[in-house]
PDB file of C-alpha atoms and ligand atoms in Angstrom:
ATOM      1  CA  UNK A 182       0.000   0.000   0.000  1.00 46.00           C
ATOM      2  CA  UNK A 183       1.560   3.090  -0.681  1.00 49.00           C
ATOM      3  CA  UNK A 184       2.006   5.966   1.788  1.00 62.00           C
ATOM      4  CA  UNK A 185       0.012   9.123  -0.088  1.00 78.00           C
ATOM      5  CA  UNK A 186      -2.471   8.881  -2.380  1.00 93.00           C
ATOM      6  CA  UNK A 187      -1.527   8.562  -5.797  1.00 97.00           C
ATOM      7  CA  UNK A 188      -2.670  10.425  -8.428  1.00 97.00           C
ATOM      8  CA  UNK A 189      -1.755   8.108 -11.809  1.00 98.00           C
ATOM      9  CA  UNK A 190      -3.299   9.182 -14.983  1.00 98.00           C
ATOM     10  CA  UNK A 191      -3.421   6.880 -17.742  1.00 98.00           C
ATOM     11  CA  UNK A 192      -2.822   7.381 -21.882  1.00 98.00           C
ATOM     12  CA  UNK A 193      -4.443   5.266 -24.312  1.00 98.00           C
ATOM     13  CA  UNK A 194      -2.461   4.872 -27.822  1.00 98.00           C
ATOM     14  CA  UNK A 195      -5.497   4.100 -30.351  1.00 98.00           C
ATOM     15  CA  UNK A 196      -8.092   6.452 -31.071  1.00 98.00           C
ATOM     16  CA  UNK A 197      -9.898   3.021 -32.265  1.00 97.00           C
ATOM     17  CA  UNK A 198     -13.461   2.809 -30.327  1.00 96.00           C
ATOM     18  CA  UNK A 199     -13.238  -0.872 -30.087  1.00 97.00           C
ATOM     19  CA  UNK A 200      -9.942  -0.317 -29.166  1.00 98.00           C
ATOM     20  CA  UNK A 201      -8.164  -3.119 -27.056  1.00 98.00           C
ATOM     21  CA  UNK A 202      -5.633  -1.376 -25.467  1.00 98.00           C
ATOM     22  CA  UNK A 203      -8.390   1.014 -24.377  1.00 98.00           C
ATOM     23  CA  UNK A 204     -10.003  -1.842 -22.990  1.00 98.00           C
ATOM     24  CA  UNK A 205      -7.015  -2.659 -21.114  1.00 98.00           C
ATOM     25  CA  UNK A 206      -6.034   0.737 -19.965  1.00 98.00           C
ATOM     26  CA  UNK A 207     -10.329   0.677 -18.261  1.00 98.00           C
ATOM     27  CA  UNK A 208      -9.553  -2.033 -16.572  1.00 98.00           C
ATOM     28  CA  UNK A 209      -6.458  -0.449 -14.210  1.00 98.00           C
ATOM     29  CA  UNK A 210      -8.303   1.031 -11.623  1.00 98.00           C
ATOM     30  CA  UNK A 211      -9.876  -1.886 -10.521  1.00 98.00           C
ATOM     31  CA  UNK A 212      -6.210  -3.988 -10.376  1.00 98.00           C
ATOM     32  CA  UNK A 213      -4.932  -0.443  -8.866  1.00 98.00           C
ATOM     33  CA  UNK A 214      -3.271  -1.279  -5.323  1.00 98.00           C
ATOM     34  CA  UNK A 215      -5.235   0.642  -2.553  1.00 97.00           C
ATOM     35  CA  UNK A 216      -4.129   4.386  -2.397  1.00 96.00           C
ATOM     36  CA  UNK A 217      -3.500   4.373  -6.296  1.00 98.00           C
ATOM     37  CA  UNK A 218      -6.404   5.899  -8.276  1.00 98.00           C
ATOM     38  CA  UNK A 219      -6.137   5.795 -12.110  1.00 98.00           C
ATOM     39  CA  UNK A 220      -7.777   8.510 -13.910  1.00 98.00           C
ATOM     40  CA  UNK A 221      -8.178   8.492 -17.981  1.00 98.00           C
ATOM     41  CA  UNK A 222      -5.747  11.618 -19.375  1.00 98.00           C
ATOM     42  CA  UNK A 223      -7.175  14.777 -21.343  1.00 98.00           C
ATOM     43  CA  UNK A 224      -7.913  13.257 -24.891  1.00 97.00           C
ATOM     44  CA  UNK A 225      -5.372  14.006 -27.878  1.00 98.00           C
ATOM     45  CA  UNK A 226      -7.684  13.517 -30.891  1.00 96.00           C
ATOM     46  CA  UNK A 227      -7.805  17.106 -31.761  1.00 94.00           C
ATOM     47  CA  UNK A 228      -4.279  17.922 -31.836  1.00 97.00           C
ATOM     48  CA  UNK A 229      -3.070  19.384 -35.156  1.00 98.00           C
ATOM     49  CA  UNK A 230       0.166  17.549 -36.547  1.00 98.00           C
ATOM     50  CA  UNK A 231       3.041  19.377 -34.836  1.00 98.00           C
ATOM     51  CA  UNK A 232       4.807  21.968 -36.737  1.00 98.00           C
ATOM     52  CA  UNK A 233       6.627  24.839 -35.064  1.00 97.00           C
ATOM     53  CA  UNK A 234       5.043  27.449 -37.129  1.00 97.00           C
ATOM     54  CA  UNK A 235       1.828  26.849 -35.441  1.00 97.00           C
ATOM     55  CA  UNK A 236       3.676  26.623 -32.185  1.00 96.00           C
ATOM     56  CA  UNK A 237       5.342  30.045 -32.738  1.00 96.00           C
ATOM     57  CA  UNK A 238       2.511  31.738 -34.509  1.00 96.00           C
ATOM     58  CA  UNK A 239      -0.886  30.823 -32.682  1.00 96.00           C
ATOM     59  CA  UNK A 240       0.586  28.909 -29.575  1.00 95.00           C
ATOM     60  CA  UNK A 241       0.281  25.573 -28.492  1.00 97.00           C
ATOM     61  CA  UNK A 242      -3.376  24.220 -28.869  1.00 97.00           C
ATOM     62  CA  UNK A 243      -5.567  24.344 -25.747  1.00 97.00           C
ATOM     63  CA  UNK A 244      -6.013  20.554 -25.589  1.00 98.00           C
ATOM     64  CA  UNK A 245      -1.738  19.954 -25.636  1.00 98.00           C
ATOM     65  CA  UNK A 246      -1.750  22.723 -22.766  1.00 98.00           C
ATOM     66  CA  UNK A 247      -4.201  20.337 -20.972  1.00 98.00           C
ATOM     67  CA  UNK A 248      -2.901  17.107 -21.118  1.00 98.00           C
ATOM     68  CA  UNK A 249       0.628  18.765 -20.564  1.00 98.00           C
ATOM     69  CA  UNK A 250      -1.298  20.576 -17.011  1.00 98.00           C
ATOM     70  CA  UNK A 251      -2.777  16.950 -16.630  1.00 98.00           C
ATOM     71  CA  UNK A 252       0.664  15.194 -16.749  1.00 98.00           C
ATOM     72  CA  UNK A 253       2.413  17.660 -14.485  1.00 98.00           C
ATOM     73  CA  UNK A 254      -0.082  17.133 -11.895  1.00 97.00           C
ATOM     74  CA  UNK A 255      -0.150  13.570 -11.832  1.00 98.00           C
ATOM     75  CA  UNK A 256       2.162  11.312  -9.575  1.00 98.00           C
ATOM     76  CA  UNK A 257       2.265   8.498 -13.047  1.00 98.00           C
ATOM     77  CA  UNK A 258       1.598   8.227 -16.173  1.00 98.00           C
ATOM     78  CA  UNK A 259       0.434   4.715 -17.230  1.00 98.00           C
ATOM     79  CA  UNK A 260       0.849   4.650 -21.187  1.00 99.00           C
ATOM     80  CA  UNK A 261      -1.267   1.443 -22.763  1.00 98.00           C
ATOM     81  CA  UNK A 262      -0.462   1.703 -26.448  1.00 98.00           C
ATOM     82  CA  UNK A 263      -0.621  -0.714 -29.713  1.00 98.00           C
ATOM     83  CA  UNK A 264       2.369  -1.639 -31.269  1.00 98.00           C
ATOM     84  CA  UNK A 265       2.085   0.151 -35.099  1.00 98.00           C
ATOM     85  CA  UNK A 266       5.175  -1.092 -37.625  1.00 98.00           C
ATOM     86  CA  UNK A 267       6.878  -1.635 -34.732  1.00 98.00           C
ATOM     87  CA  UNK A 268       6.716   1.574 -33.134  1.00 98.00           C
ATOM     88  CA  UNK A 269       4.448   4.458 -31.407  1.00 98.00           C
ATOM     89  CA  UNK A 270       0.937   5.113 -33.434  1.00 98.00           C
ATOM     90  CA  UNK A 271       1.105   8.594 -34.803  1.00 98.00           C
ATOM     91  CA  UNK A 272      -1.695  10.061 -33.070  1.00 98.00           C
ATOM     92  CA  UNK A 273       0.354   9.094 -29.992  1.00 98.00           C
ATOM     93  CA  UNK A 274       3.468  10.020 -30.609  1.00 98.00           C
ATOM     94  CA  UNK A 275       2.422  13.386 -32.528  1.00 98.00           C
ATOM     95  CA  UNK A 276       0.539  14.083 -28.954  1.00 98.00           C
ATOM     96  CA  UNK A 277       3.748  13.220 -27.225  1.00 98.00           C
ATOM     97  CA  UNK A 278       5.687  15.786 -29.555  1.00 98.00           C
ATOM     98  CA  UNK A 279       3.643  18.407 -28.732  1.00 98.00           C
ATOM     99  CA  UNK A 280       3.526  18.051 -24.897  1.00 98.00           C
ATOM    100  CA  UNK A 281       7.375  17.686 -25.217  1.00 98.00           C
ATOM    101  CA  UNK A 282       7.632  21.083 -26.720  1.00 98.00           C
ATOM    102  CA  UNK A 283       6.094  22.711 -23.547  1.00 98.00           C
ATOM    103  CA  UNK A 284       8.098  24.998 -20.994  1.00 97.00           C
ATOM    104  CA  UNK A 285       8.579  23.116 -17.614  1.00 97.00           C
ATOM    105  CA  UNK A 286       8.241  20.143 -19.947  1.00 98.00           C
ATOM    106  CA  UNK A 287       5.538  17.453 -18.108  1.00 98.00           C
ATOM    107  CA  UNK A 288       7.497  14.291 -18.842  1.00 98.00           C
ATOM    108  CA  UNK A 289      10.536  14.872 -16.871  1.00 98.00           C
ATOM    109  CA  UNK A 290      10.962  13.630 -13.809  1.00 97.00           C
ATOM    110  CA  UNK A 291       7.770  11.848 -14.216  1.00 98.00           C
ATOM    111  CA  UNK A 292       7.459   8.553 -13.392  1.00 98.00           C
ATOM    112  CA  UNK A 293       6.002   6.160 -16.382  1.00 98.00           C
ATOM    113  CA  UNK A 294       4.705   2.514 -16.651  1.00 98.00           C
ATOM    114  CA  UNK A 295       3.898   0.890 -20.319  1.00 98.00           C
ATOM    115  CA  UNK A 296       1.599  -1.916 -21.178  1.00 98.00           C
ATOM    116  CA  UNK A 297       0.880  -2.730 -24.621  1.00 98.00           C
ATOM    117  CA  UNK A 298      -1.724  -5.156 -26.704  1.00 98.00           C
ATOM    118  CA  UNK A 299      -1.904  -7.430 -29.466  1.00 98.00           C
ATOM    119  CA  UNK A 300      -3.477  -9.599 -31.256  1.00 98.00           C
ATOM    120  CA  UNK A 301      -0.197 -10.958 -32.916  1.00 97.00           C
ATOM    121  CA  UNK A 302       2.001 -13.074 -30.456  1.00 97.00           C
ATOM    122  CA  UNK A 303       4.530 -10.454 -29.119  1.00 96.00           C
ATOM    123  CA  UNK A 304       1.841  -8.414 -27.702  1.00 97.00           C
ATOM    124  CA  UNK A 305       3.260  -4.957 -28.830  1.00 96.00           C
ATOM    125  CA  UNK A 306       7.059  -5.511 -27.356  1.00 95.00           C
ATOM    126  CA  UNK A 307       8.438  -3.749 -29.749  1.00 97.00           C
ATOM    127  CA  UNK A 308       6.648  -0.415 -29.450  1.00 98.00           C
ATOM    128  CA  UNK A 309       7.505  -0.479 -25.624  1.00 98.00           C
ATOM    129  CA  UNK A 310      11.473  -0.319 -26.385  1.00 97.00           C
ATOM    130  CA  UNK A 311       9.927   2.727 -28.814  1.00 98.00           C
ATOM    131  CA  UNK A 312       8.052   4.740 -26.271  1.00 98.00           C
ATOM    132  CA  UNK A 313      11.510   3.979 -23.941  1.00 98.00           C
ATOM    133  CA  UNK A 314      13.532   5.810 -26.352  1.00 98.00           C
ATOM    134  CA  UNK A 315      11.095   8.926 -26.501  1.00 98.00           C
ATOM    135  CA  UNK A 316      10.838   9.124 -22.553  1.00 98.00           C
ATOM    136  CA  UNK A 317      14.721   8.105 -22.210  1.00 98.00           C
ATOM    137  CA  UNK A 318      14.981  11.453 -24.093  1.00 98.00           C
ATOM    138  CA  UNK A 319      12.299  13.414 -22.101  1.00 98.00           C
ATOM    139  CA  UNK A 320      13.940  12.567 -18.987  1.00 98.00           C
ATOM    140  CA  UNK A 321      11.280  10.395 -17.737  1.00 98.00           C
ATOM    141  CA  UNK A 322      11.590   7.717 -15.139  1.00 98.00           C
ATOM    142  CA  UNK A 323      10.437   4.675 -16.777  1.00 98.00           C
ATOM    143  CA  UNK A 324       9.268   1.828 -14.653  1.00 98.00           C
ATOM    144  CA  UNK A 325      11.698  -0.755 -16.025  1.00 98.00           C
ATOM    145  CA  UNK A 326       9.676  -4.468 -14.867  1.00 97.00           C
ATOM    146  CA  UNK A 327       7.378  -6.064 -15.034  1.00 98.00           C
ATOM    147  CA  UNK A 328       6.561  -5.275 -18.542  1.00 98.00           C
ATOM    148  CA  UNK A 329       3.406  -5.984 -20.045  1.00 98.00           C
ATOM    149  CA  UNK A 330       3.143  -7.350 -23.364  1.00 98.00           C
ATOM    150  CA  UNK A 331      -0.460  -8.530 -23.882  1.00 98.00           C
ATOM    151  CA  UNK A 332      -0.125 -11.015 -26.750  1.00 98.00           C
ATOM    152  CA  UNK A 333      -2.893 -13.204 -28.703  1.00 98.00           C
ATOM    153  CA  UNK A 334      -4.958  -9.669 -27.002  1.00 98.00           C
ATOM    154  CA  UNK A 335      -8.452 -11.073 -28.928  1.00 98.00           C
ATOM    155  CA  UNK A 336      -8.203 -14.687 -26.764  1.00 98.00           C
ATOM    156  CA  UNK A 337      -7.328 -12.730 -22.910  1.00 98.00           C
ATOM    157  CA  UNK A 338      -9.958 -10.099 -23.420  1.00 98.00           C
ATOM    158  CA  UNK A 339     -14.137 -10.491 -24.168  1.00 98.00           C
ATOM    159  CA  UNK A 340     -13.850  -7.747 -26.932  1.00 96.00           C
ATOM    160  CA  UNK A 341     -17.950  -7.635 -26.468  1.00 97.00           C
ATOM    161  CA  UNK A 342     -17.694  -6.847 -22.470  1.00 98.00           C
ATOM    162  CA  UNK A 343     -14.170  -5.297 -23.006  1.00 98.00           C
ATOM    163  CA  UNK A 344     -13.302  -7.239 -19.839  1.00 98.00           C
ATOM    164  CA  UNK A 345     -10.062  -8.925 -19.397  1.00 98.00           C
ATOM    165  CA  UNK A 346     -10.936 -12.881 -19.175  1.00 98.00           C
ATOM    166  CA  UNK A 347      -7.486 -14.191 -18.576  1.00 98.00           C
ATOM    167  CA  UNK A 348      -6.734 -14.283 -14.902  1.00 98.00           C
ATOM    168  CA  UNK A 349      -2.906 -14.174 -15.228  1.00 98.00           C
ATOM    169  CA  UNK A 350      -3.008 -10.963 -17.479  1.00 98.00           C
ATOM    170  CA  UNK A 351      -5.100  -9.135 -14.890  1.00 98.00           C
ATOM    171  CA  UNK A 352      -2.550 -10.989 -12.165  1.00 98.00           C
ATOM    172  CA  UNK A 353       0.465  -9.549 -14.008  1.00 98.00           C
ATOM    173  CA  UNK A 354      -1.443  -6.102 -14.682  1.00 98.00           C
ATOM    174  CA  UNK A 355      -1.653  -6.040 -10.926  1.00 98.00           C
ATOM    175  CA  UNK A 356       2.098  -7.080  -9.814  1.00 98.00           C
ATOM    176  CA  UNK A 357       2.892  -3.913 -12.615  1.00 98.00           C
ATOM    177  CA  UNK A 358       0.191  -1.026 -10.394  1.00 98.00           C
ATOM    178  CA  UNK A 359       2.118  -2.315  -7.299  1.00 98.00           C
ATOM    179  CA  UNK A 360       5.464  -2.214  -8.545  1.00 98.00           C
ATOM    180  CA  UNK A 361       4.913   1.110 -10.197  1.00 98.00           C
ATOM    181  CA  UNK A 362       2.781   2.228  -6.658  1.00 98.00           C
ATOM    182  CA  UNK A 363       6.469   1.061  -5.165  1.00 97.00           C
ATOM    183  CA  UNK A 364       8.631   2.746  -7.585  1.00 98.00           C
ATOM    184  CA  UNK A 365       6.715   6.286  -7.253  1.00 97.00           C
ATOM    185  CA  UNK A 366       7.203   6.153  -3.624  1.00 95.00           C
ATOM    186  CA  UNK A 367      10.886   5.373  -3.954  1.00 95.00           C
ATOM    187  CA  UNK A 368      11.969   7.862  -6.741  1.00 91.00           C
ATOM    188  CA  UNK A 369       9.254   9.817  -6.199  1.00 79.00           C
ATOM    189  CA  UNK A 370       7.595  12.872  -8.619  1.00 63.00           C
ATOM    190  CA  UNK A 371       8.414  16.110  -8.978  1.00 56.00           C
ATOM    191  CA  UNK A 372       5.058  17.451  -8.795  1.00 61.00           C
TER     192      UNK A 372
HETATM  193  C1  FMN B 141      -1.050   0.774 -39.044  1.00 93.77           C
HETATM  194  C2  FMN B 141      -1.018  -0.501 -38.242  1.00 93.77           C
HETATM  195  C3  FMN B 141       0.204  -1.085 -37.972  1.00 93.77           C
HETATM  196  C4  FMN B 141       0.266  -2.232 -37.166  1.00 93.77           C
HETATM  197  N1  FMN B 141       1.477  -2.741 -36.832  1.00 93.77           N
HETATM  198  C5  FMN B 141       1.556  -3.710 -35.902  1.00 93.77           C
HETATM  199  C6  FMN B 141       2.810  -4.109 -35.366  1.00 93.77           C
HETATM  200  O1  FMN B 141       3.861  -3.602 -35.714  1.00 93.77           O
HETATM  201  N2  FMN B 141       2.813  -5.057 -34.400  1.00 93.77           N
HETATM  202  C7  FMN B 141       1.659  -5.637 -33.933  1.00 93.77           C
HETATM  203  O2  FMN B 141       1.726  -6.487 -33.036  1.00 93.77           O
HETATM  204  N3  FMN B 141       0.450  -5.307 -34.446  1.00 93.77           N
HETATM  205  C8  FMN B 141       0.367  -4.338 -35.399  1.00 93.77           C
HETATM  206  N4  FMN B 141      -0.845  -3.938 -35.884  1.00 93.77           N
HETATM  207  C9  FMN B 141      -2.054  -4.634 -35.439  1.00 93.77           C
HETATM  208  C10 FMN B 141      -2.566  -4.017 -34.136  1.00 93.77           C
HETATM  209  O3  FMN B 141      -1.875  -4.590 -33.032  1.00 93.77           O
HETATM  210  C11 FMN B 141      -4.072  -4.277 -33.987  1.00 93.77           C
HETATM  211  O4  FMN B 141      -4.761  -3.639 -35.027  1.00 93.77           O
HETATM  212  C12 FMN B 141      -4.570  -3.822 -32.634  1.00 93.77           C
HETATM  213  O5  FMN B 141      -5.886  -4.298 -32.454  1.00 93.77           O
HETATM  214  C13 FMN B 141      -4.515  -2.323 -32.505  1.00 93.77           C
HETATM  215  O6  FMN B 141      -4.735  -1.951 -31.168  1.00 93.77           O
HETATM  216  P1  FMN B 141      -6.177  -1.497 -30.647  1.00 93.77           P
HETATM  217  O7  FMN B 141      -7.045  -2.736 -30.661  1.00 93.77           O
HETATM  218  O8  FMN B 141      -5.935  -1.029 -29.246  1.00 93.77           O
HETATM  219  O9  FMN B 141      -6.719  -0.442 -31.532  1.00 93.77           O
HETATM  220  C14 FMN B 141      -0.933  -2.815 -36.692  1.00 93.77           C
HETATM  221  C15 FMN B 141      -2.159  -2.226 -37.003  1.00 93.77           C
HETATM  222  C16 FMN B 141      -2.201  -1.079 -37.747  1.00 93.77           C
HETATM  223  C17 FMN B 141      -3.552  -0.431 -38.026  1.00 93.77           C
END
């Protein structure tokens, strides 16, 4: 159990409605450990593609400003993301540009845990060692095990429900919010 509440918000990669990873990232809060509450971020989907010239002539959009406010004020950030060619989605990482470009930039310092879904076998591995890169460079503190690679997704989750059915998915879901519940405590945020 950890000592303060935490504040963890969470970041979902596809933009997809019957998105797994989104069905995934709903089921955190209720594998959260107690004290851990796990709130959905400020949504991306309106963010123009990033180009400096909008950044220096009409400012950062409102929404980037938002989820930038949102990630400075949260203890975590819990990114569940699909693998796409092997790396981040755009929409994802064209949200993760922009919120990089912000003063007092939100990622740094900031503790961060991935999980990722799949229906192919390797359950979005690859995209994980991606979004490590991007936070490795944002100064982020990300959580380094367990990792979650949620492989053969369509069998482990009722995409009708959007429950979880495998037990040992949600048990290793849970060992991750405890570890990451440990790992905020010990290196802490600097919000
Ligand atoms: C553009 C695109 C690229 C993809 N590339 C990969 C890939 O590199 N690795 C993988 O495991 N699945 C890949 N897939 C399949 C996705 O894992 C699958 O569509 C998944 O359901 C997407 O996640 P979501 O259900 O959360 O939307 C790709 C899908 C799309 C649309």
């Amino acid at each position: 159990m950890a000592d303060k509440a935490l504040n963890v918000i969470s970041i979902c990669g596809s933009l997809r409605k019957g998105s797994y990873n989104r069905m995934v990232m709903n089921a955190l809060p209720g594998l959260a450990p107690e004290g851990m509450s796990i709130k959905e971020a400020p949504p991306f989907t309106d963010f123009p593609l990033y180009n400096a010239d909008i950044q220096n002539s009409t400012g950062f959009p409102a929404p980037a400003q938002t989820l930038g406010d949102d990630i400075r004020k949260a203890d975590g950030v819990i990114i569940v993301t699909p693998e796409y060619n092997f790396g981040i989605p755009g929409a994802l990482k064209n949200a993760i540009d922009w919120v990089s470009r912000l003063q007092n930039q939100p990622f740094a310092g900031k503790p961060v845990a991935l999980q990722s879904a799949s229906p192919g076998p390797v359950g979005g591995a690859r995209v994980q060692y991606d979004m490590r890169r991007a936070m490795v460079f944002l100064d982020a503190l990300t959580l380094n095990k367990p990792e979650i690679f949620i492989g053969n997704c369509a069998q482990r989750i009722d995409e009708k429900t959007g429950q979880i059915t495998d037990e040992p998915t949600k048990g290793f879901m849970k060992q991750q919010l405890a570890a990451f519940a440990k790992f905020i405590a010990a290196h802490g945020s600097k919000n």
